[in-house]
Amino acid sequence: MMKAICKYFKIFIETSPVPLLWRGVWVRFLLLIVLTSFVLPTNKKITIWMIGDSTMCQYDSSRFPLTGWGMPFAEYFDSSVTIENKARGGRSTRTFIAENRWQPIVDNLKEGDYVLIQFGHNDESKSYPDRYTTPEDYRKYLIKFVTESRNKKAIPVLITPVSRRKFDSSGNAIETHETYSKIVHEVAEQYKVPLIDLDQMSIQLLQQYGPENSTLLFMQLEPGENPDYPLGIHDNTHFNAYGARHIAELVLQGIDHLHLDLAGRIVHAKK
Amino acid sequence: MADKEVIAYPETGWGMPFHYFFDSTVTVDNRAKNGRSTRTFIEEKRWQPVVDNLHEGDYVLIQFGHNDEVQTKRSYTTPDDFKANLEKFVNESRSKKAIPVLITPVARRKFDAAGKIEETHVAYTQLVKDVAKKLDVPLIDLDAESQQLVQQMGPETSKYLYNYLLPGENPHYPAGHADDTHFSELGARKMAEIVLHDIPNLHLELADRIRVVKQKEKK
């Protein structure tokens, strides 16, 4: 049987109109087409665009151990993924747009790219009028990020603002973004946007660490402990390298649970 | 970084945060490799290139022991050889007018039933001290100081210093991880801070090159 097939194939090759020299190349070319049609969908190069505030952004090593969760987050993807962390400290949805940080991203979005959106800390801070964004405007700007991403066939993902470290007197981690997290939920539901409830997830993480040990996740340094912060620092909003990694882990878990195509690009070690 | 090291993250060596602490006159060249003892480090020709590139006034921070002291490991080094190798690092550094600093091996997380930390490098830490004394080398007793920190945090909380991960927590360790030797980012930074704080105590000129930052007072 095998012999017969081989013989038939030989006759086919010998009688085909393709010049002898090109036959091997031709076969290889066809093979390449067939193979890449299976491989391409998962290996297509994409970019994850990250927009948000100081809890997400990139920091220079001169501010170490201060770390935005976007920094460790970038360590977990395969080579098909480029991370563009465009988050900036102190920015609200409003100022991020007003400073023309959003339009250049829209201009560069490609089909299949992801846009991770996490704002709230500065939008909700009434004591900083230069950052403050009313709830109505916050909603409006989130919708703008979502619809303009989708116009470019990119995939927006809404993320509720990561929790601040705050416990009540009986040691329960409490909600610190009530109004603004709720707005993210509403926009996600109304526009059917994948949602990662980082606020809730991080509250659970803080609860797991408890009132004392949760300081280990944040920028909490004694005077003289670290040369970059000689006076010490007690910050319940910004994370150190250890805390930022834990927050990144929560977002990665969120991506897994949403069954986004992106989940297939996370590098998992074998069990 | 090699693939294996990328996938090891968040496991962090204390040399990684250590290099953030110095001003622009200092280049930190971290040649440490996991699994190496003094003996295998030399055998794999990892030491000679360091010697070849040493300049007058350079520092050589030397911390070995974890892989030397384990008799069942391929990297095992006898106490005599361990001492001889440390002396080699010291003498050859000095012959290039570089300044060697000996560091006792950082503590493992091991507690007795009463919650008291146990010394896990008894013999080899002592050997480091012996060599430091014999050759008059600046010594950082990282073993004792890191034990103090681990003791202060206690049996439960000290896990945060080490690479402990729950199942499903981290993509690089899907089944979770419990490591009482290697550090998390937190532990690595704390160990680096210990070493850093000892440098001024040793009256090394290196102390003048620790970054001086004028921190803004918080509003």
GROMACS .gro file of C-alpha atoms in nm:
model
  490
    1MET     CA    1   0.000   0.000   0.000
    2MET     CA    2   0.271   0.249   0.113
    3LYS     CA    3   0.470   0.155  -0.193
    4ALA     CA    4   0.175   0.232  -0.419
    5ILE     CA    5   0.123   0.577  -0.262
    6CYS     CA    6   0.492   0.659  -0.296
    7LYS     CA    7   0.490   0.553  -0.656
    8TYR     CA    8   0.182   0.760  -0.730
    9PHE     CA    9   0.337   1.062  -0.556
   10LYS     CA   10   0.658   1.018  -0.753
   11ILE     CA   11   0.468   1.018  -1.081
   12PHE     CA   12   0.273   1.326  -0.966
   13ILE     CA   13   0.593   1.517  -0.889
   14GLU     CA   14   0.764   1.405  -1.207
   15THR     CA   15   0.473   1.504  -1.427
   16SER     CA   16   0.386   1.828  -1.248
   17PRO     CA   17   0.449   2.147  -1.444
   18VAL     CA   18   0.661   2.302  -1.163
   19PRO     CA   19   1.029   2.314  -1.268
   20LEU     CA   20   1.242   2.050  -1.092
   21LEU     CA   21   1.451   2.302  -0.898
   22TRP     CA   22   1.143   2.468  -0.752
   23ARG     CA   23   0.954   2.158  -0.647
   24GLY     CA   24   1.115   2.131  -0.304
   25VAL     CA   25   1.069   2.500  -0.239
   26TRP     CA   26   0.706   2.483  -0.349
   27VAL     CA   27   0.629   2.192  -0.115
   28ARG     CA   28   0.799   2.369   0.174
   29PHE     CA   29   0.609   2.687   0.103
   30LEU     CA   30   0.275   2.502   0.111
   31LEU     CA   31   0.379   2.331   0.432
   32LEU     CA   32   0.464   2.668   0.588
   33ILE     CA   33   0.122   2.808   0.498
   34VAL     CA   34  -0.054   2.507   0.649
   35LEU     CA   35   0.152   2.523   0.970
   36THR     CA   36   0.128   2.898   1.026
   37SER     CA   37  -0.248   2.889   0.984
   38PHE     CA   38  -0.254   2.683   1.304
   39VAL     CA   39   0.014   2.878   1.486
   40LEU     CA   40  -0.074   3.239   1.402
   41PRO     CA   41  -0.388   3.300   1.608
   42THR     CA   42  -0.206   3.254   1.939
   43ASN     CA   43   0.128   3.398   1.833
   44LYS     CA   44   0.001   3.720   1.682
   45LYS     CA   45   0.197   4.003   1.840
   46ILE     CA   46  -0.017   4.223   2.057
   47THR     CA   47   0.034   4.513   2.293
   48ILE     CA   48  -0.113   4.560   2.638
   49TRP     CA   49  -0.165   4.932   2.696
   50MET     CA   50  -0.189   5.021   3.061
   51ILE     CA   51  -0.354   5.347   3.160
   52GLY     CA   52  -0.392   5.456   3.518
   53ASP     CA   53  -0.224   5.626   3.811
   54SER     CA   54   0.068   5.596   4.056
   55THR     CA   55  -0.041   5.254   4.181
   56MET     CA   56   0.012   5.109   3.832
   57CYS     CA   57   0.293   5.316   3.682
   58GLN     CA   58   0.662   5.260   3.615
   59TYR     CA   59   0.915   5.410   3.861
   60ASP     CA   60   1.278   5.498   3.824
   61SER     CA   61   1.516   5.295   4.043
   62SER     CA   62   1.600   5.614   4.236
   63ARG     CA   63   1.263   5.574   4.407
   64PHE     CA   64   1.309   5.206   4.493
   65PRO     CA   65   1.142   5.020   4.663
   66LEU     CA   66   0.843   5.220   4.531
   67THR     CA   67   0.684   4.999   4.264
   68GLY     CA   68   0.370   5.025   4.051
   69TRP     CA   69   0.193   4.694   3.992
   70GLY     CA   70   0.243   4.731   3.618
   71MET     CA   71   0.615   4.667   3.670
   72PRO     CA   72   0.602   4.309   3.807
   73PHE     CA   73   0.292   4.245   3.590
   74ALA     CA   74   0.512   4.277   3.279
   75GLU     CA   75   0.726   3.979   3.391
   76TYR     CA   76   0.453   3.723   3.331
   77PHE     CA   77   0.386   3.732   2.955
   78ASP     CA   78   0.535   3.543   2.664
   79SER     CA   79   0.723   3.711   2.381
   80SER     CA   80   0.407   3.771   2.177
   81VAL     CA   81   0.313   4.047   2.421
   82THR     CA   82   0.455   4.400   2.444
   83ILE     CA   83   0.364   4.598   2.753
   84GLU     CA   84   0.317   4.974   2.720
   85ASN     CA   85   0.274   5.103   3.072
   86LYS     CA   86   0.144   5.457   3.018
   87ALA     CA   87   0.011   5.504   3.372
   88ARG     CA   88   0.131   5.821   3.546
   89GLY     CA   89   0.135   5.923   3.910
   90GLY     CA   90  -0.122   6.181   4.015
   91ARG     CA   91  -0.343   6.139   3.707
   92SER     CA   92  -0.719   6.112   3.706
   93THR     CA   93  -0.923   6.008   3.400
   94ARG     CA   94  -0.977   6.378   3.336
   95THR     CA   95  -0.615   6.495   3.356
   96PHE     CA   96  -0.489   6.188   3.169
   97ILE     CA   97  -0.703   6.296   2.873
   98ALA     CA   98  -0.646   6.670   2.918
   99GLU     CA   99  -0.267   6.621   2.905
  100ASN     CA  100  -0.307   6.442   2.574
  101ARG     CA  101  -0.191   6.106   2.711
  102TRP     CA  102  -0.487   5.912   2.572
  103GLN     CA  103  -0.508   6.025   2.209
  104PRO     CA  104  -0.156   5.898   2.116
  105ILE     CA  105  -0.256   5.556   2.253
  106VAL     CA  106  -0.574   5.549   2.044
  107ASP     CA  107  -0.367   5.642   1.739
  108ASN     CA  108  -0.140   5.344   1.798
  109LEU     CA  109  -0.399   5.081   1.896
  110LYS     CA  110  -0.408   4.772   1.678
  111GLU     CA  111  -0.672   4.504   1.643
  112GLY     CA  112  -0.639   4.255   1.929
  113ASP     CA  113  -0.450   4.491   2.159
  114TYR     CA  114  -0.566   4.518   2.520
  115VAL     CA  115  -0.627   4.836   2.716
  116LEU     CA  116  -0.614   4.790   3.094
  117ILE     CA  117  -0.789   5.082   3.263
  118GLN     CA  118  -0.741   5.156   3.634
  119PHE     CA  119  -0.821   5.502   3.768
  120GLY     CA  120  -0.996   5.637   4.075
  121HIS     CA  121  -0.744   5.738   4.343
  122ASN     CA  122  -0.702   6.088   4.201
  123ASP     CA  123  -1.046   6.124   4.047
  124GLU     CA  124  -1.206   6.086   4.390
  125SER     CA  125  -0.971   6.318   4.581
  126LYS     CA  126  -1.172   6.634   4.641
  127SER     CA  127  -0.880   6.785   4.830
  128TYR     CA  128  -0.678   6.800   4.507
  129PRO     CA  129  -0.894   7.017   4.277
  130ASP     CA  130  -0.634   6.987   4.001
  131ARG     CA  131  -0.700   6.610   3.989
  132TYR     CA  132  -1.056   6.576   4.109
  133THR     CA  133  -1.311   6.442   3.862
  134THR     CA  134  -1.683   6.439   3.938
  135PRO     CA  135  -1.856   6.099   3.936
  136GLU     CA  136  -2.043   6.195   3.617
  137ASP     CA  137  -1.724   6.292   3.438
  138TYR     CA  138  -1.542   5.983   3.568
  139ARG     CA  139  -1.814   5.766   3.413
  140LYS     CA  140  -1.803   5.965   3.090
  141TYR     CA  141  -1.424   5.929   3.058
  142LEU     CA  142  -1.429   5.555   3.133
  143ILE     CA  143  -1.689   5.516   2.857
  144LYS     CA  144  -1.465   5.719   2.626
  145PHE     CA  145  -1.170   5.481   2.693
  146VAL     CA  146  -1.393   5.180   2.627
  147THR     CA  147  -1.562   5.299   2.310
  148GLU     CA  148  -1.251   5.447   2.152
  149SER     CA  149  -1.058   5.125   2.224
  150ARG     CA  150  -1.334   4.924   2.061
  151ASN     CA  151  -1.342   5.155   1.757
  152LYS     CA  152  -0.987   5.037   1.693
  153LYS     CA  153  -1.087   4.672   1.760
  154ALA     CA  154  -0.882   4.669   2.078
  155ILE     CA  155  -1.015   4.500   2.394
  156PRO     CA  156  -1.072   4.725   2.695
  157VAL     CA  157  -1.056   4.575   3.045
  158LEU     CA  158  -1.189   4.779   3.336
  159ILE     CA  159  -1.015   4.745   3.673
  160THR     CA  160  -1.155   4.888   3.996
  161PRO     CA  161  -0.900   5.099   4.187
  162VAL     CA  162  -0.669   4.894   4.410
  163SER     CA  163  -0.752   4.940   4.777
  164ARG     CA  164  -0.582   5.171   5.020
  165ARG     CA  165  -0.471   5.016   5.350
  166LYS     CA  166  -0.747   5.099   5.594
  167PHE     CA  167  -0.881   4.890   5.881
  168ASP     CA  168  -1.163   4.959   6.123
  169SER     CA  169  -1.110   4.930   6.499
  170SER     CA  170  -1.199   4.558   6.497
  171GLY     CA  171  -0.938   4.483   6.235
  172ASN     CA  172  -1.155   4.458   5.924
  173ALA     CA  173  -1.009   4.589   5.600
  174ILE     CA  174  -1.256   4.847   5.473
  175GLU     CA  175  -1.362   4.987   5.136
  176THR     CA  176  -1.173   5.305   5.041
  177HIS     CA  177  -1.316   5.377   4.694
  178GLU     CA  178  -1.688   5.315   4.749
  179THR     CA  179  -1.836   5.561   4.498
  180TYR     CA  180  -1.575   5.532   4.226
  181SER     CA  181  -1.543   5.153   4.231
  182LYS     CA  182  -1.919   5.132   4.193
  183ILE     CA  183  -1.905   5.352   3.884
  184VAL     CA  184  -1.648   5.118   3.726
  185HIS     CA  185  -1.885   4.826   3.793
  186GLU     CA  186  -2.174   5.012   3.633
  187VAL     CA  187  -1.982   5.106   3.320
  188ALA     CA  188  -1.855   4.748   3.289
  189GLU     CA  189  -2.207   4.612   3.313
  190GLN     CA  190  -2.366   4.867   3.083
  191TYR     CA  191  -2.102   4.826   2.811
  192LYS     CA  192  -2.032   4.456   2.868
  193VAL     CA  193  -1.666   4.521   2.943
  194PRO     CA  194  -1.451   4.252   3.109
  195LEU     CA  195  -1.405   4.365   3.470
  196ILE     CA  196  -1.138   4.285   3.725
  197ASP     CA  197  -1.257   4.384   4.070
  198LEU     CA  198  -0.912   4.466   4.201
  199ASP     CA  199  -1.059   4.678   4.479
  200GLN     CA  200  -1.236   4.376   4.634
  201MET     CA  201  -0.950   4.137   4.563
  202SER     CA  202  -0.697   4.366   4.728
  203ILE     CA  203  -0.924   4.424   5.029
  204GLN     CA  204  -0.922   4.046   5.074
  205LEU     CA  205  -0.544   4.041   5.042
  206LEU     CA  206  -0.513   4.312   5.309
  207GLN     CA  207  -0.750   4.118   5.532
  208GLN     CA  208  -0.539   3.807   5.489
  209TYR     CA  209  -0.228   4.002   5.600
  210GLY     CA  210  -0.414   4.184   5.877
  211PRO     CA  211  -0.368   4.536   6.021
  212GLU     CA  212  -0.004   4.487   6.122
  213ASN     CA  213   0.150   4.271   5.851
  214SER     CA  214  -0.026   4.453   5.567
  215THR     CA  215   0.226   4.736   5.618
  216LEU     CA  216   0.481   4.497   5.461
  217LEU     CA  217   0.306   4.546   5.125
  218PHE     CA  218   0.325   4.926   5.126
  219MET     CA  219   0.585   5.200   5.120
  220GLN     CA  220   0.655   5.182   5.491
  221LEU     CA  221   1.015   5.246   5.587
  222GLU     CA  222   1.172   5.347   5.915
  223PRO     CA  223   1.394   5.659   5.923
  224GLY     CA  224   1.743   5.561   5.808
  225GLU     CA  225   1.632   5.222   5.681
  226ASN     CA  226   1.664   5.306   5.313
  227PRO     CA  227   1.894   5.568   5.158
  228ASP     CA  228   1.624   5.687   4.919
  229TYR     CA  229   1.392   5.775   5.210
  230PRO     CA  230   1.621   5.897   5.491
  231LEU     CA  231   1.329   6.040   5.690
  232GLY     CA  232   1.130   5.719   5.661
  233ILE     CA  233   0.788   5.694   5.505
  234HIS     CA  234   0.444   5.568   5.612
  235ASP     CA  235   0.231   5.545   5.304
  236ASN     CA  236  -0.091   5.343   5.290
  237THR     CA  237  -0.155   5.392   4.918
  238HIS     CA  238   0.166   5.313   4.732
  239PHE     CA  239   0.320   4.968   4.719
  240ASN     CA  240   0.674   4.843   4.760
  241ALA     CA  241   0.815   4.578   4.525
  242TYR     CA  242   0.665   4.298   4.734
  243GLY     CA  243   0.319   4.454   4.751
  244ALA     CA  244   0.317   4.549   4.382
  245ARG     CA  245   0.389   4.188   4.289
  246HIS     CA  246   0.096   4.068   4.500
  247ILE     CA  247  -0.134   4.317   4.326
  248ALA     CA  248  -0.002   4.206   3.986
  249GLU     CA  249  -0.080   3.847   4.085
  250LEU     CA  250  -0.441   3.946   4.155
  251VAL     CA  251  -0.476   4.108   3.812
  252LEU     CA  252  -0.323   3.799   3.646
  253GLN     CA  253  -0.573   3.582   3.833
  254GLY     CA  254  -0.848   3.815   3.711
  255ILE     CA  255  -0.734   3.768   3.349
  256ASP     CA  256  -0.745   3.392   3.398
  257HIS     CA  257  -1.096   3.402   3.542
  258LEU     CA  258  -1.224   3.617   3.256
  259HIS     CA  259  -1.096   3.357   3.005
  260LEU     CA  260  -0.951   3.635   2.791
  261ASP     CA  261  -0.731   3.524   2.501
  262LEU     CA  262  -0.464   3.711   2.693
  263ALA     CA  263  -0.468   3.436   2.958
  264GLY     CA  264  -0.307   3.204   2.700
  265ARG     CA  265  -0.010   3.437   2.679
  266ILE     CA  266   0.073   3.424   3.050
  267VAL     CA  267   0.387   3.220   3.114
  268HIS     CA  268   0.298   2.937   3.346
  269ALA     CA  269   0.568   2.709   3.478
  270LYS     CA  270   0.487   2.339   3.463
  271LYS     CA  271   0.335   2.201   3.780
  272MET     CA  272   1.889   3.683   3.255
  273ALA     CA  273   1.850   3.323   3.155
  274ASP     CA  274   1.507   3.169   3.115
  275LYS     CA  275   1.538   2.973   3.433
  276GLU     CA  276   1.593   3.290   3.632
  277VAL     CA  277   1.300   3.471   3.473
  278ILE     CA  278   1.070   3.185   3.564
  279ALA     CA  279   1.217   3.182   3.917
  280TYR     CA  280   1.079   3.533   3.980
  281PRO     CA  281   0.959   3.644   4.241
  282GLU     CA  282   1.260   3.463   4.394
  283THR     CA  283   1.504   3.749   4.451
  284GLY     CA  284   1.872   3.757   4.551
  285TRP     CA  285   1.976   4.030   4.792
  286GLY     CA  286   2.229   4.161   4.540
  287MET     CA  287   1.940   4.275   4.320
  288PRO     CA  288   1.801   4.547   4.552
  289PHE     CA  289   2.154   4.612   4.688
  290HIS     CA  290   2.266   4.781   4.369
  291TYR     CA  291   1.998   5.052   4.398
  292PHE     CA  292   2.162   5.196   4.708
  293PHE     CA  293   2.478   5.350   4.562
  294ASP     CA  294   2.558   5.671   4.382
  295SER     CA  295   2.673   5.692   4.022
  296THR     CA  296   3.042   5.640   4.110
  297VAL     CA  297   2.968   5.274   4.185
  298THR     CA  298   2.901   4.992   3.940
  299VAL     CA  299   2.762   4.678   4.100
  300ASP     CA  300   2.867   4.367   3.910
  301ASN     CA  301   2.672   4.080   4.062
  302ARG     CA  302   2.856   3.759   3.969
  303ALA     CA  303   2.681   3.536   4.222
  304LYS     CA  304   2.519   3.223   4.077
  305ASN     CA  305   2.276   2.999   4.252
  306GLY     CA  306   2.388   2.652   4.351
  307ARG     CA  307   2.755   2.751   4.361
  308SER     CA  308   2.999   2.678   4.640
  309THR     CA  309   3.342   2.840   4.674
  310ARG     CA  310   3.480   2.530   4.503
  311THR     CA  311   3.243   2.512   4.204
  312PHE     CA  312   3.258   2.890   4.160
  313ILE     CA  313   3.632   2.860   4.109
  314GLU     CA  314   3.616   2.537   3.906
  315GLU     CA  315   3.368   2.688   3.662
  316LYS     CA  316   3.614   2.970   3.596
  317ARG     CA  317   3.384   3.228   3.749
  318TRP     CA  318   3.650   3.373   3.980
  319GLN     CA  319   3.946   3.422   3.746
  320PRO     CA  320   3.759   3.667   3.515
  321VAL     CA  321   3.670   3.870   3.826
  322VAL     CA  322   4.036   3.887   3.929
  323ASP     CA  323   4.135   3.982   3.575
  324ASN     CA  324   3.896   4.276   3.583
  325LEU     CA  325   3.965   4.403   3.935
  326HIS     CA  326   4.088   4.761   3.969
  327GLU     CA  327   4.252   4.935   4.261
  328GLY     CA  328   3.985   5.047   4.505
  329ASP     CA  329   3.722   4.798   4.386
  330TYR     CA  330   3.532   4.600   4.649
  331VAL     CA  331   3.474   4.226   4.647
  332LEU     CA  332   3.178   4.113   4.859
  333ILE     CA  333   3.211   3.743   4.935
  334GLN     CA  334   2.920   3.537   5.065
  335PHE     CA  335   2.926   3.159   5.032
  336GLY     CA  336   2.832   2.868   5.253
  337HIS     CA  337   2.483   2.738   5.162
  338ASN     CA  338   2.616   2.503   4.896
  339ASP     CA  339   2.957   2.440   5.051
  340GLU     CA  340   2.818   2.299   5.375
  341VAL     CA  341   2.570   2.040   5.242
  342GLN     CA  342   2.749   1.707   5.226
  343THR     CA  343   2.489   1.551   4.997
  344LYS     CA  344   2.527   1.827   4.736
  345ARG     CA  345   2.761   1.799   4.439
  346SER     CA  346   2.891   2.143   4.539
  347TYR     CA  347   3.002   2.022   4.884
  348THR     CA  348   3.331   2.172   4.998
  349THR     CA  349   3.520   2.045   5.301
  350PRO     CA  350   3.579   2.295   5.583
  351ASP     CA  351   3.951   2.304   5.497
  352ASP     CA  352   3.883   2.373   5.131
  353PHE     CA  353   3.619   2.632   5.218
  354LYS     CA  354   3.878   2.821   5.423
  355ALA     CA  355   4.144   2.786   5.155
  356ASN     CA  356   3.905   2.915   4.889
  357LEU     CA  357   3.799   3.214   5.099
  358GLU     CA  358   4.167   3.294   5.157
  359LYS     CA  359   4.223   3.271   4.784
  360PHE     CA  360   3.943   3.525   4.718
  361VAL     CA  361   4.090   3.757   4.982
  362ASN     CA  362   4.454   3.731   4.878
  363GLU     CA  363   4.394   3.757   4.507
  364SER     CA  364   4.165   4.057   4.556
  365ARG     CA  365   4.434   4.226   4.762
  366SER     CA  366   4.702   4.149   4.508
  367LYS     CA  367   4.501   4.364   4.267
  368LYS     CA  368   4.463   4.632   4.539
  369ALA     CA  369   4.090   4.561   4.565
  370ILE     CA  370   3.920   4.545   4.906
  371PRO     CA  371   3.763   4.212   5.002
  372VAL     CA  372   3.471   4.202   5.246
  373LEU     CA  373   3.367   3.870   5.398
  374ILE     CA  374   2.999   3.807   5.466
  375THR     CA  375   2.868   3.514   5.669
  376PRO     CA  376   2.594   3.313   5.492
  377VAL     CA  377   2.247   3.465   5.530
  378ALA     CA  378   2.008   3.276   5.757
  379ARG     CA  379   1.765   3.007   5.657
  380ARG     CA  380   1.419   3.016   5.810
  381LYS     CA  381   1.433   2.739   6.068
  382PHE     CA  382   1.262   2.752   6.405
  383ASP     CA  383   1.263   2.505   6.691
  384ALA     CA  384   0.939   2.389   6.858
  385ALA     CA  385   0.952   2.682   7.098
  386GLY     CA  386   0.963   2.932   6.812
  387LYS     CA  387   1.330   3.014   6.849
  388ILE     CA  388   1.535   3.048   6.532
  389GLU     CA  389   1.805   2.786   6.477
  390GLU     CA  390   2.153   2.848   6.341
  391THR     CA  391   2.180   2.652   6.016
  392HIS     CA  392   2.537   2.742   5.920
  393VAL     CA  393   2.717   2.668   6.249
  394ALA     CA  394   3.043   2.533   6.114
  395TYR     CA  395   3.073   2.741   5.797
  396THR     CA  396   2.982   3.078   5.950
  397GLN     CA  397   3.256   3.017   6.205
  398LEU     CA  398   3.503   2.945   5.924
  399VAL     CA  399   3.422   3.278   5.760
  400LYS     CA  400   3.488   3.452   6.090
  401ASP     CA  401   3.815   3.262   6.135
  402VAL     CA  402   3.941   3.369   5.793
  403ALA     CA  403   3.832   3.730   5.856
  404LYS     CA  404   4.028   3.732   6.180
  405LYS     CA  405   4.333   3.558   6.044
  406LEU     CA  406   4.368   3.785   5.740
  407ASP     CA  407   4.219   4.096   5.905
  408VAL     CA  408   3.932   4.125   5.655
  409PRO     CA  409   3.627   4.348   5.715
  410LEU     CA  410   3.343   4.115   5.817
  411ILE     CA  411   2.966   4.148   5.793
  412ASP     CA  412   2.796   3.890   6.013
  413LEU     CA  413   2.487   3.863   5.795
  414ASP     CA  414   2.407   3.522   5.944
  415ALA     CA  415   2.361   3.662   6.297
  416GLU     CA  416   2.190   3.982   6.184
  417SER     CA  417   1.946   3.810   5.951
  418GLN     CA  418   1.863   3.556   6.223
  419GLN     CA  419   1.775   3.849   6.446
  420LEU     CA  420   1.537   3.987   6.184
  421VAL     CA  421   1.376   3.647   6.120
  422GLN     CA  422   1.339   3.594   6.497
  423GLN     CA  423   1.186   3.936   6.541
  424MET     CA  424   0.924   3.859   6.273
  425GLY     CA  425   0.855   3.515   6.420
  426PRO     CA  426   0.773   3.175   6.269
  427GLU     CA  427   0.464   3.287   6.075
  428THR     CA  428   0.538   3.642   5.959
  429SER     CA  429   0.896   3.557   5.858
  430LYS     CA  430   0.751   3.349   5.572
  431TYR     CA  431   0.688   3.678   5.393
  432LEU     CA  432   1.064   3.730   5.370
  433TYR     CA  433   1.111   3.404   5.184
  434ASN     CA  434   0.970   3.275   4.858
  435TYR     CA  435   0.640   3.143   4.991
  436LEU     CA  436   0.357   3.129   4.738
  437LEU     CA  437   0.010   2.978   4.764
  438PRO     CA  438  -0.115   2.734   4.500
  439GLY     CA  439  -0.266   2.934   4.213
  440GLU     CA  440  -0.120   3.258   4.341
  441ASN     CA  441   0.164   3.301   4.093
  442PRO     CA  442   0.184   3.176   3.732
  443HIS     CA  443   0.551   3.082   3.776
  444TYR     CA  444   0.467   2.850   4.067
  445PRO     CA  445   0.122   2.706   3.983
  446ALA     CA  446   0.140   2.446   4.262
  447GLY     CA  447   0.258   2.701   4.518
  448HIS     CA  448   0.597   2.714   4.683
  449ALA     CA  449   0.747   2.703   5.032
  450ASP     CA  450   1.115   2.790   5.038
  451ASP     CA  451   1.302   2.858   5.363
  452THR     CA  452   1.627   2.959   5.190
  453HIS     CA  453   1.549   3.189   4.898
  454PHE     CA  454   1.394   3.531   4.940
  455SER     CA  455   1.095   3.725   4.817
  456GLU     CA  456   1.143   4.087   4.708
  457LEU     CA  457   1.073   4.184   5.068
  458GLY     CA  458   1.332   3.954   5.223
  459ALA     CA  459   1.593   4.037   4.960
  460ARG     CA  460   1.555   4.408   5.030
  461LYS     CA  461   1.570   4.359   5.406
  462MET     CA  462   1.891   4.155   5.373
  463ALA     CA  463   2.040   4.415   5.140
  464GLU     CA  464   1.956   4.682   5.397
  465ILE     CA  465   2.140   4.485   5.667
  466VAL     CA  466   2.454   4.465   5.454
  467LEU     CA  467   2.421   4.831   5.360
  468HIS     CA  468   2.391   4.944   5.723
  469ASP     CA  469   2.705   4.756   5.818
  470ILE     CA  470   2.922   4.929   5.562
  471PRO     CA  471   2.952   5.257   5.758
  472ASN     CA  472   3.021   5.056   6.077
  473LEU     CA  473   3.321   4.897   5.910
  474HIS     CA  474   3.458   5.243   5.823
  475LEU     CA  475   3.486   5.148   5.460
  476GLU     CA  476   3.528   5.427   5.211
  477LEU     CA  477   3.237   5.265   5.027
  478ALA     CA  478   3.009   5.424   5.288
  479ASP     CA  479   3.069   5.764   5.125
  480ARG     CA  480   2.923   5.630   4.803
  481ILE     CA  481   2.586   5.530   4.946
  482ARG     CA  482   2.324   5.741   4.777
  483VAL     CA  483   2.241   6.061   4.963
  484VAL     CA  484   1.889   6.174   4.888
  485LYS     CA  485   1.720   6.483   5.020
  486GLN     CA  486   1.371   6.358   5.086
  487LYS     CA  487   1.079   6.593   5.052
  488GLU     CA  488   0.883   6.628   5.376
  489LYS     CA  489   0.539   6.484   5.331
  490LYS     CA  490   0.261   6.740   5.327
   0.00000   0.00000   0.00000
